[in-house]
Coordinates of C-alpha atoms in Angstrom, one line a residue:
M1 CA 63.4 85.4 137.9
K2 CA 61.7 86.5 134.7
P3 CA 62.2 84.0 131.9
V4 CA 63.6 85.2 128.6
L5 CA 63.1 82.5 125.9
I6 CA 65.9 82.6 123.4
I7 CA 65.4 80.5 120.2
G8 CA 68.7 79.3 118.9
A9 CA 72.2 78.7 120.4
G10 CA 74.2 80.5 117.8
P11 CA 76.3 83.7 118.2
A12 CA 73.2 86.0 118.6
G13 CA 71.4 83.7 121.0
L14 CA 74.4 83.0 123.2
T15 CA 75.5 86.6 123.2
A16 CA 72.0 87.7 124.4
A17 CA 72.0 85.0 127.1
L18 CA 75.3 86.0 128.5
E19 CA 74.6 89.7 128.4
L20 CA 71.3 89.1 130.3
L21 CA 73.1 87.1 133.0
R22 CA 75.9 89.7 133.3
A23 CA 73.4 92.4 133.8
N24 CA 72.0 90.6 136.9
Q25 CA 68.6 92.3 136.8
G26 CA 66.4 89.3 137.5
F27 CA 66.1 87.8 133.9
K28 CA 66.8 84.2 133.3
P29 CA 67.7 83.1 129.7
I30 CA 66.3 79.8 128.6
I31 CA 67.8 78.7 125.2
L32 CA 65.9 76.4 122.9
E33 CA 68.3 74.8 120.4
A34 CA 66.8 72.5 117.7
S35 CA 70.1 70.6 117.2
G36 CA 72.5 69.0 119.5
D37 CA 75.3 71.5 118.7
I38 CA 76.5 74.9 119.9
G39 CA 77.2 77.7 117.6
G40 CA 74.7 77.5 114.7
I41 CA 76.6 78.0 111.4
S42 CA 79.5 79.2 113.5
K43 CA 80.0 75.7 115.0
T44 CA 83.0 73.5 114.5
I45 CA 82.6 69.9 113.3
N46 CA 85.1 67.3 114.5
Y47 CA 85.6 64.6 112.0
N48 CA 88.2 61.9 112.9
G49 CA 90.2 64.6 114.7
N50 CA 90.1 67.0 111.8
R51 CA 88.0 70.1 112.6
M52 CA 85.8 71.9 110.0
D53 CA 84.7 75.5 110.1
I54 CA 81.3 75.8 108.3
G55 CA 81.7 78.7 106.0
G56 CA 84.8 80.3 107.4
H57 CA 84.6 82.8 110.3
R58 CA 87.2 85.5 110.7
F59 CA 87.1 87.0 114.2
F60 CA 87.5 90.7 113.3
S61 CA 85.1 93.6 113.8
K62 CA 85.2 97.3 113.5
S63 CA 83.2 97.3 116.7
D64 CA 85.4 97.7 119.8
W65 CA 82.6 96.2 121.9
V66 CA 82.7 93.0 119.8
M67 CA 86.5 92.7 119.7
N68 CA 86.7 93.2 123.5
W69 CA 83.9 90.7 124.1
W70 CA 85.6 88.0 122.1
Q71 CA 88.9 88.5 123.8
N72 CA 87.3 88.4 127.2
I73 CA 86.1 84.9 126.3
L74 CA 89.2 83.7 124.5
P75 CA 92.3 85.9 125.0
A76 CA 94.7 86.3 122.1
R77 CA 97.9 84.4 122.6
G78 CA 101.3 85.5 121.3
D79 CA 104.6 86.7 122.6
G80 CA 103.0 89.2 124.9
G81 CA 102.6 92.9 124.1
D82 CA 100.6 94.5 121.3
A83 CA 100.0 93.0 117.8
V84 CA 98.5 95.2 115.0
I85 CA 95.7 94.3 112.6
S86 CA 95.7 96.6 109.6
Y87 CA 92.5 97.1 107.5
Q88 CA 91.3 99.8 105.1
N89 CA 94.3 102.0 105.9
K90 CA 93.4 101.8 109.6
Q91 CA 94.9 99.9 112.5
R92 CA 93.7 98.1 115.5
N93 CA 96.0 97.1 118.4
I94 CA 95.5 93.6 119.8
D95 CA 96.8 92.9 123.3
T96 CA 98.3 89.5 123.2
Q97 CA 99.2 87.4 126.3
D98 CA 102.1 85.0 126.7
A99 CA 101.5 81.7 125.1
T100 CA 100.5 78.9 127.5
D101 CA 99.6 75.3 127.3
D102 CA 95.9 76.3 127.7
D103 CA 94.0 75.5 124.5
R104 CA 91.4 78.2 125.2
H105 CA 92.8 81.1 123.3
M106 CA 92.8 82.8 119.9
L107 CA 95.6 83.0 117.4
L108 CA 96.5 86.0 115.2
R109 CA 96.3 84.7 111.7
P110 CA 97.3 86.1 108.3
R111 CA 94.5 86.5 105.8
L112 CA 94.7 85.7 102.1
S113 CA 91.7 85.2 99.9
R114 CA 92.0 84.8 96.1
I115 CA 89.9 84.1 93.1
Y116 CA 90.5 81.0 91.0
F117 CA 89.4 81.7 87.4
L118 CA 90.7 80.7 84.0
R119 CA 92.9 78.2 85.9
S120 CA 94.8 81.2 87.4
F121 CA 94.8 83.1 90.7
F122 CA 93.5 86.6 90.9
D123 CA 93.7 89.0 93.9
Y124 CA 90.5 89.2 95.9
P125 CA 89.0 91.8 95.6
V126 CA 90.3 92.1 92.0
K127 CA 93.1 94.7 91.8
M128 CA 94.3 96.6 88.7
N129 CA 97.8 95.2 88.7
L130 CA 100.2 93.4 86.5
N131 CA 98.9 90.0 87.6
T132 CA 95.3 90.8 86.6
V133 CA 96.4 92.2 83.2
R134 CA 98.5 89.1 82.6
N135 CA 95.7 86.7 83.5
L136 CA 92.9 88.5 81.6
G137 CA 94.9 89.8 78.7
P138 CA 95.0 93.3 77.2
V139 CA 91.9 92.9 74.9
R140 CA 89.6 91.9 77.8
I141 CA 91.1 94.7 80.0
A142 CA 90.3 97.2 77.3
R143 CA 86.7 96.0 77.0
I144 CA 86.4 96.2 80.8
M145 CA 87.6 99.8 80.9
A146 CA 85.4 100.8 77.9
S147 CA 82.4 99.2 79.6
Y148 CA 83.1 100.9 82.9
T149 CA 83.3 104.3 81.2
K150 CA 80.0 103.7 79.5
A151 CA 78.3 102.6 82.8
R152 CA 79.5 105.8 84.6
L153 CA 78.3 108.0 81.8
N154 CA 75.0 106.3 81.3
P155 CA 73.9 104.5 84.4
I156 CA 70.8 102.3 84.7
T157 CA 68.0 104.1 86.5
P158 CA 66.3 103.1 88.6
E159 CA 68.3 100.1 89.9
K160 CA 65.8 97.3 90.1
S161 CA 68.1 94.3 90.5
L162 CA 71.5 93.2 91.7
E163 CA 72.6 93.1 88.1
D164 CA 71.7 96.8 87.7
F165 CA 73.6 97.6 90.9
I166 CA 76.8 95.9 89.8
V167 CA 76.8 97.1 86.2
N168 CA 76.4 100.7 87.3
R169 CA 79.5 100.4 89.5
F170 CA 81.8 98.2 87.5
G171 CA 80.5 98.1 83.9
R172 CA 78.9 95.2 82.2
E173 CA 82.1 93.5 81.0
L174 CA 83.5 93.2 84.5
Y175 CA 80.1 92.1 85.8
L176 CA 80.1 89.3 83.2
T177 CA 83.7 88.4 84.0
F178 CA 83.8 88.3 87.8
F179 CA 80.3 88.8 89.2
K180 CA 77.5 87.1 87.3
D181 CA 78.4 83.4 87.2
Y182 CA 79.7 83.3 90.8
T183 CA 76.8 85.2 92.2
E184 CA 74.3 83.0 90.4
K185 CA 76.2 79.9 91.6
V186 CA 75.8 81.2 95.1
W187 CA 72.1 82.1 94.9
G188 CA 70.8 79.7 92.2
V189 CA 68.7 82.4 90.5
P190 CA 69.6 85.1 87.8
C191 CA 71.0 88.3 89.2
Q192 CA 68.0 90.1 87.6
E193 CA 65.8 88.5 90.3
I194 CA 68.0 89.4 93.3
S195 CA 67.3 92.7 95.2
P196 CA 69.9 95.5 94.7
E197 CA 69.9 95.7 98.5
W198 CA 72.1 92.7 98.6
G199 CA 74.7 94.6 96.7
A200 CA 74.3 97.7 98.8
Q201 CA 74.9 95.6 101.9
R202 CA 77.8 93.5 100.7
I203 CA 79.8 95.3 98.1
K204 CA 79.0 99.0 98.3
G205 CA 82.6 99.9 99.4
L206 CA 84.3 98.6 96.2
S207 CA 85.2 101.2 93.6
I208 CA 87.0 100.9 90.2
T209 CA 88.0 104.6 90.5
E210 CA 89.7 104.0 93.8
A211 CA 91.4 100.8 92.5
L212 CA 92.8 102.8 89.6
K213 CA 94.0 105.6 91.9
H214 CA 95.6 103.0 94.1
A215 CA 97.3 101.3 91.1
A216 CA 98.6 104.7 89.9
R217 CA 100.1 105.4 93.3
Q218 CA 101.8 102.0 93.3
I219 CA 103.3 102.5 89.9
Y220 CA 104.5 106.0 90.8
K221 CA 106.1 104.9 94.0
N222 CA 107.8 101.9 92.2
V223 CA 109.2 104.1 89.4
A224 CA 110.2 107.0 91.7
G225 CA 111.7 104.6 94.3
G226 CA 109.6 106.2 97.0
E227 CA 108.6 104.7 100.3
Q228 CA 105.9 102.0 100.0
T229 CA 105.2 101.4 103.6
E230 CA 101.8 103.0 103.5
V231 CA 100.6 101.0 100.6
K232 CA 101.9 97.7 102.0
T233 CA 100.3 98.5 105.4
S234 CA 96.9 99.0 103.8
L235 CA 97.1 95.5 102.3
I236 CA 98.3 93.6 105.3
E237 CA 95.3 91.9 106.8
Q238 CA 95.2 89.6 109.9
F239 CA 92.4 88.3 112.0
L240 CA 91.9 86.6 115.3
Y241 CA 90.8 82.9 115.2
P242 CA 90.0 80.5 118.0
R243 CA 92.7 77.8 118.3
L244 CA 90.2 75.0 117.7
G245 CA 87.8 76.8 115.4
P246 CA 84.8 79.2 115.8
G247 CA 82.7 76.6 117.7
Q248 CA 85.3 76.8 120.5
M249 CA 84.3 80.4 121.2
W250 CA 80.6 79.6 121.5
E251 CA 81.1 76.3 123.4
V252 CA 83.0 78.4 126.1
V253 CA 80.2 81.0 126.0
A254 CA 77.6 78.2 126.5
E255 CA 79.5 77.0 129.5
K256 CA 79.5 80.5 131.1
V257 CA 75.8 80.8 130.4
Q258 CA 75.1 77.6 132.3
E259 CA 77.5 78.4 135.1
L260 CA 75.7 81.7 135.7
G261 CA 72.3 80.0 135.9
G262 CA 71.0 80.0 132.3
E263 CA 69.5 77.0 130.7
I264 CA 70.2 75.4 127.3
H265 CA 67.7 72.7 126.0
F266 CA 69.2 70.8 123.1
H267 CA 67.0 69.0 120.5
H268 CA 64.2 71.4 121.4
K269 CA 62.7 72.9 118.2
A270 CA 60.5 75.9 118.7
V271 CA 57.2 75.1 117.0
G272 CA 54.7 77.6 118.4
L273 CA 54.6 81.0 120.0
Q274 CA 51.4 81.7 121.9
R275 CA 50.3 85.3 121.7
E276 CA 48.0 87.5 123.8
G277 CA 47.5 90.8 122.0
D278 CA 50.8 92.4 121.4
R279 CA 52.8 90.0 123.7
I280 CA 54.1 86.5 123.4
V281 CA 53.3 84.6 126.6
S282 CA 54.8 81.2 126.0
V283 CA 56.8 79.1 123.5
S284 CA 56.1 75.5 122.6
A285 CA 59.1 73.3 121.8
L286 CA 59.2 69.8 120.3
N287 CA 61.8 67.5 121.7
T288 CA 63.0 65.9 118.5
Q289 CA 64.4 62.9 120.4
T290 CA 61.3 61.9 122.5
G291 CA 58.6 63.4 120.3
E292 CA 57.1 65.3 123.3
T293 CA 56.2 68.9 123.3
A294 CA 56.9 71.2 126.2
Q295 CA 55.6 74.7 126.9
F296 CA 57.9 77.4 128.3
L297 CA 56.4 80.6 129.8
A298 CA 58.1 83.8 128.5
D299 CA 58.5 87.3 129.8
H300 CA 60.3 88.2 126.6
V301 CA 61.4 86.2 123.5
I302 CA 64.5 86.7 121.5
S303 CA 64.3 84.7 118.2
T304 CA 67.1 83.7 115.8
M305 CA 64.9 81.1 114.0
P306 CA 64.0 81.5 110.3
V307 CA 61.4 84.2 110.0
R308 CA 59.3 82.0 107.7
E309 CA 59.0 79.4 110.5
L310 CA 58.6 81.9 113.2
V311 CA 55.5 83.6 111.6
A312 CA 54.0 80.2 110.8
G313 CA 54.2 79.3 114.5
I314 CA 52.6 82.4 116.0
S315 CA 49.1 81.9 117.3
P316 CA 46.7 83.7 117.0
A317 CA 48.2 84.2 113.5
L318 CA 49.4 87.6 112.3
G319 CA 47.4 89.3 109.5
G320 CA 47.1 87.7 106.1
E321 CA 49.6 90.0 104.4
A322 CA 52.3 89.2 107.0
Q323 CA 51.7 85.5 106.6
R324 CA 51.8 85.7 102.8
V325 CA 55.2 87.6 102.8
A326 CA 56.7 85.2 105.4
A327 CA 55.6 82.2 103.4
G328 CA 57.3 83.6 100.4
L329 CA 60.7 84.2 102.0
Q330 CA 63.4 81.9 100.5
Y331 CA 66.7 80.5 101.6
R332 CA 69.9 79.1 100.1
D333 CA 71.3 76.0 101.6
F334 CA 74.9 74.8 101.8
I335 CA 77.0 71.7 101.6
T336 CA 80.6 71.5 102.9
V337 CA 82.8 68.6 101.8
G338 CA 85.8 67.9 104.0
V339 CA 88.6 66.3 101.9
L340 CA 91.8 65.2 103.6
V341 CA 94.8 64.8 101.2
R342 CA 98.5 64.0 101.6
K343 CA 99.4 67.0 99.4
L344 CA 98.1 69.4 96.8
R345 CA 99.3 69.3 93.3
Q346 CA 102.5 71.3 93.1
S347 CA 102.4 74.6 91.4
K348 CA 104.3 77.9 91.3
H349 CA 101.8 79.1 94.0
S350 CA 102.8 76.4 96.5
L351 CA 104.5 77.6 99.6
P352 CA 108.2 76.8 99.6
D353 CA 109.7 74.1 101.8
T354 CA 106.3 72.4 102.3
A355 CA 106.1 68.6 101.7
N356 CA 102.3 69.0 101.1
N357 CA 102.6 71.8 98.5
L358 CA 100.3 74.0 100.7
L359 CA 98.8 77.0 99.1
P360 CA 98.8 80.2 101.4
D361 CA 95.1 81.0 101.2
N362 CA 92.4 80.8 103.8
W363 CA 89.6 80.9 101.2
I364 CA 89.7 80.5 97.4
Y365 CA 86.7 81.7 95.4
I366 CA 86.2 79.2 92.6
Q367 CA 84.8 81.1 89.7
E368 CA 85.4 78.4 87.0
R369 CA 82.3 77.8 85.0
D370 CA 82.8 74.1 84.5
V371 CA 82.4 73.1 88.1
K372 CA 79.8 73.5 90.8
L373 CA 82.3 74.2 93.5
G374 CA 81.9 77.7 95.0
R375 CA 84.6 78.2 97.5
L376 CA 87.5 76.2 98.9
Q377 CA 88.8 76.5 102.4
I378 CA 92.3 75.4 103.4
F379 CA 91.9 74.7 107.1
N380 CA 95.6 74.4 107.8
N381 CA 95.8 78.2 107.2
W382 CA 92.9 79.0 109.5
S383 CA 94.6 77.2 112.4
P384 CA 97.1 74.3 112.2
Y385 CA 95.3 72.9 115.2
L386 CA 92.3 72.1 113.1
V387 CA 94.3 69.4 111.3
K388 CA 95.1 66.2 113.1
D389 CA 98.3 65.4 111.2
E390 CA 99.6 68.8 110.3
P391 CA 101.9 69.5 108.4
N392 CA 101.8 66.1 106.8
T393 CA 98.3 66.4 105.4
V394 CA 96.1 69.2 103.9
W395 CA 92.5 69.5 105.2
L396 CA 90.2 71.1 102.7
G397 CA 86.7 72.4 102.9
L398 CA 84.8 72.4 99.6
E399 CA 81.7 74.7 99.7
Y400 CA 78.7 74.1 97.5
F401 CA 75.6 76.4 97.4
C402 CA 72.3 74.6 96.7
S403 CA 68.6 74.5 97.6
E404 CA 67.0 71.8 99.7
G405 CA 65.5 69.2 97.4
D406 CA 67.7 70.0 94.3
E407 CA 70.1 67.7 92.6
L408 CA 73.1 68.5 94.8
W409 CA 71.1 68.4 98.0
E410 CA 69.6 65.0 97.2
M411 CA 72.8 63.4 96.0
P412 CA 73.9 60.5 98.3
K413 CA 76.8 61.5 100.5
E414 CA 79.2 58.8 99.1
Q415 CA 78.4 59.9 95.6
F416 CA 78.8 63.6 96.5
F417 CA 82.2 62.9 98.1
A418 CA 83.4 61.3 94.8
F419 CA 81.9 64.1 92.8
A420 CA 83.7 66.7 94.9
Q421 CA 87.0 65.0 94.5
D422 CA 86.6 64.8 90.8
E423 CA 86.0 68.6 90.7
L424 CA 89.2 69.3 92.5
V425 CA 91.1 67.1 90.1
K426 CA 89.3 68.7 87.1
I427 CA 90.5 72.2 88.0
G428 CA 94.0 71.0 88.7
L429 CA 94.3 71.4 92.5
I430 CA 94.8 67.7 93.6
D431 CA 95.6 64.3 92.3
K432 CA 92.9 61.8 93.3
S433 CA 95.5 59.3 94.5
E434 CA 96.4 61.7 97.3
V435 CA 92.9 61.6 98.9
L436 CA 92.9 60.0 102.4
D437 CA 89.5 60.6 103.9
G438 CA 86.5 62.9 103.9
T439 CA 83.0 63.8 104.9
V440 CA 79.9 65.6 103.7
V441 CA 78.0 68.1 105.9
K442 CA 74.6 69.7 104.9
V443 CA 73.5 73.0 106.4
E444 CA 69.9 74.1 105.9
K445 CA 69.0 77.8 105.5
A446 CA 72.6 79.0 105.6
Y447 CA 71.7 82.2 103.6
P448 CA 68.5 84.2 103.8
A449 CA 67.7 85.1 100.2
Y450 CA 67.2 88.5 98.7
F451 CA 64.5 87.4 96.3
G452 CA 61.1 85.7 96.6
S453 CA 58.9 88.0 98.7
Y454 CA 61.9 89.8 100.2
D455 CA 61.0 93.1 98.5
E456 CA 57.9 93.2 100.8
F457 CA 59.8 92.4 104.0
D458 CA 59.0 95.8 105.5
T459 CA 55.3 94.9 105.6
L460 CA 56.1 91.8 107.6
R461 CA 58.6 93.5 109.9
E462 CA 56.0 96.2 110.8
Q463 CA 53.6 93.6 112.1
I464 CA 56.2 91.6 113.9
D465 CA 57.6 94.7 115.6
R466 CA 54.2 95.4 117.1
I467 CA 54.7 92.4 119.3
G468 CA 56.5 94.4 122.0
N469 CA 58.3 91.6 123.8
L470 CA 59.5 89.8 120.7
F471 CA 62.9 90.7 119.4
L472 CA 64.3 89.4 116.1
V473 CA 68.1 89.1 116.0
G474 CA 70.9 87.4 114.0
R475 CA 71.0 86.2 110.4
N476 CA 68.0 84.1 110.0
G477 CA 66.2 85.8 112.8
M478 CA 66.2 89.1 110.8
H479 CA 66.4 87.5 107.3
R480 CA 69.5 89.5 106.6
Y481 CA 73.0 88.5 105.6
N482 CA 74.5 89.5 108.9
N483 CA 78.1 88.6 109.8
Q484 CA 78.9 87.1 113.2
D485 CA 79.7 90.5 114.7
H486 CA 76.6 92.1 113.3
S487 CA 74.5 89.3 114.8
M488 CA 76.1 89.8 118.2
L489 CA 75.4 93.6 118.1
T490 CA 71.7 92.9 117.3
A491 CA 71.6 90.6 120.4
K492 CA 73.3 93.3 122.5
L493 CA 70.7 95.9 121.5
A494 CA 67.8 93.4 122.1
V495 CA 69.1 92.9 125.7
E496 CA 69.4 96.6 126.2
G497 CA 65.8 97.0 125.1
I498 CA 64.6 94.3 127.6
L499 CA 66.6 95.8 130.5
T500 CA 65.3 99.3 129.8
A501 CA 61.7 98.2 128.9
N502 CA 62.2 99.8 125.5
N503 CA 60.3 98.0 122.8
D504 CA 61.5 100.2 119.9
K505 CA 63.3 97.8 117.5
A506 CA 64.7 100.5 115.1
A507 CA 68.2 100.4 116.5
I508 CA 68.4 96.6 116.0
W509 CA 67.3 96.9 112.4
A510 CA 69.8 99.6 111.7
V511 CA 72.8 97.3 112.5
N512 CA 74.7 96.5 109.3
V513 CA 72.7 98.8 107.1
D514 CA 75.2 101.6 106.9
D515 CA 78.3 99.7 107.9
E516 CA 80.9 99.0 105.2
Y517 CA 81.4 95.3 105.0
H518 CA 85.1 94.9 106.0
E519 CA 85.7 91.5 104.4
E520 CA 84.6 92.8 101.0
K521 CA 86.4 96.1 101.0

């Protein structure tokens, strides 16, 4: 059996391992996982019976291969027959099976994300409707439309930053209202320092013109009394979600990998890749529990580890330019605070007939400028099975964006938990007396950053791609803001390259470049 060393047991690494084993062509995947968990940032954390999804993971993809792959691992449960997921005026049929007592299945869940700004809820993405006009007021709306017109008539050229990219598409007033503060809260640097490529990858599908056309169609149909089925259908959004959170998917995949003969070594951090010419011949891994270092021979290597650490570990080292660019790559870290409350503060947005005043959202983007909180998850709405005492409690996930070593990152967990509660109280979502329990979870390198030396990444990529048997996949592995499905597709293509002895990496790097990001549409 030819060993394929896979660095990381997240979605990309586990997908690659299972696909290699299913191919049954004499390759043996050996996964080196630095932590003791399965799933990377797609893992599920169990805290006193309440489960946390780190970052929120909707199981939906425009790729048939990904959708079928997921359902092969965890079938969708329902009343039997087909269910329909509608997105971007398109539909996808989901074959559901009769519900059973088996926990290993996915649920079909309704999706709602909103923006919380000016102590009011806005649609996400922002829509030109009565609610938006009422929340912003006619004066600000007029400034937004004038600014948009100016941007379309006199765009910034060339686009050198994310700020330029957004202003050209939405106008400066809308940029200042909805984009600037939140984006800088996420990344911790001014938008002028972020590459426009981030915008091209994440928000290129949004259009003010299309929003206005859509609003006009709605108004016409409302006035004329016409049929609104088409409009409503385009706005209905559902997604699949594992009953016990995203980690359940990858825990089952890990079981299958091991059953088929693959190996998973936990607490093994890859620290060195030994190179002979244009091939990696072995990988050294530090056992973080024993302090011992083991060496694993490699026929091929699939890496999901951060590129900065990967390049630093290659010996003999790559050229000086590659090392310089790799060392300059930056990351954004992440803290999730789980807060268990008896109930939310009652408001006109609370769901009717709920003792806990539940809001209907999966995610709420907190754009208030007087708090550090970035996003808020309501785990009850992802899956009620994530919450130990549902519906008698509400299990919240507060998401903070930070950098390792900064004030938020260094704050003691007890202090951070109190700080997070105070922020929820400040923006009017809870009363502190209703808090029952909670926890703080830190996640390093959750987001590869589009600043630092990122603009020179192609120089680094060119040198790494010359190493024929080394394949970079996944979010950190490619230093690209991939979603879970994109990461899986890069793993699939890497495996195909190994099976066909094709070392051309172009197809892998093309994943997600021209794909409209469905969650931002």
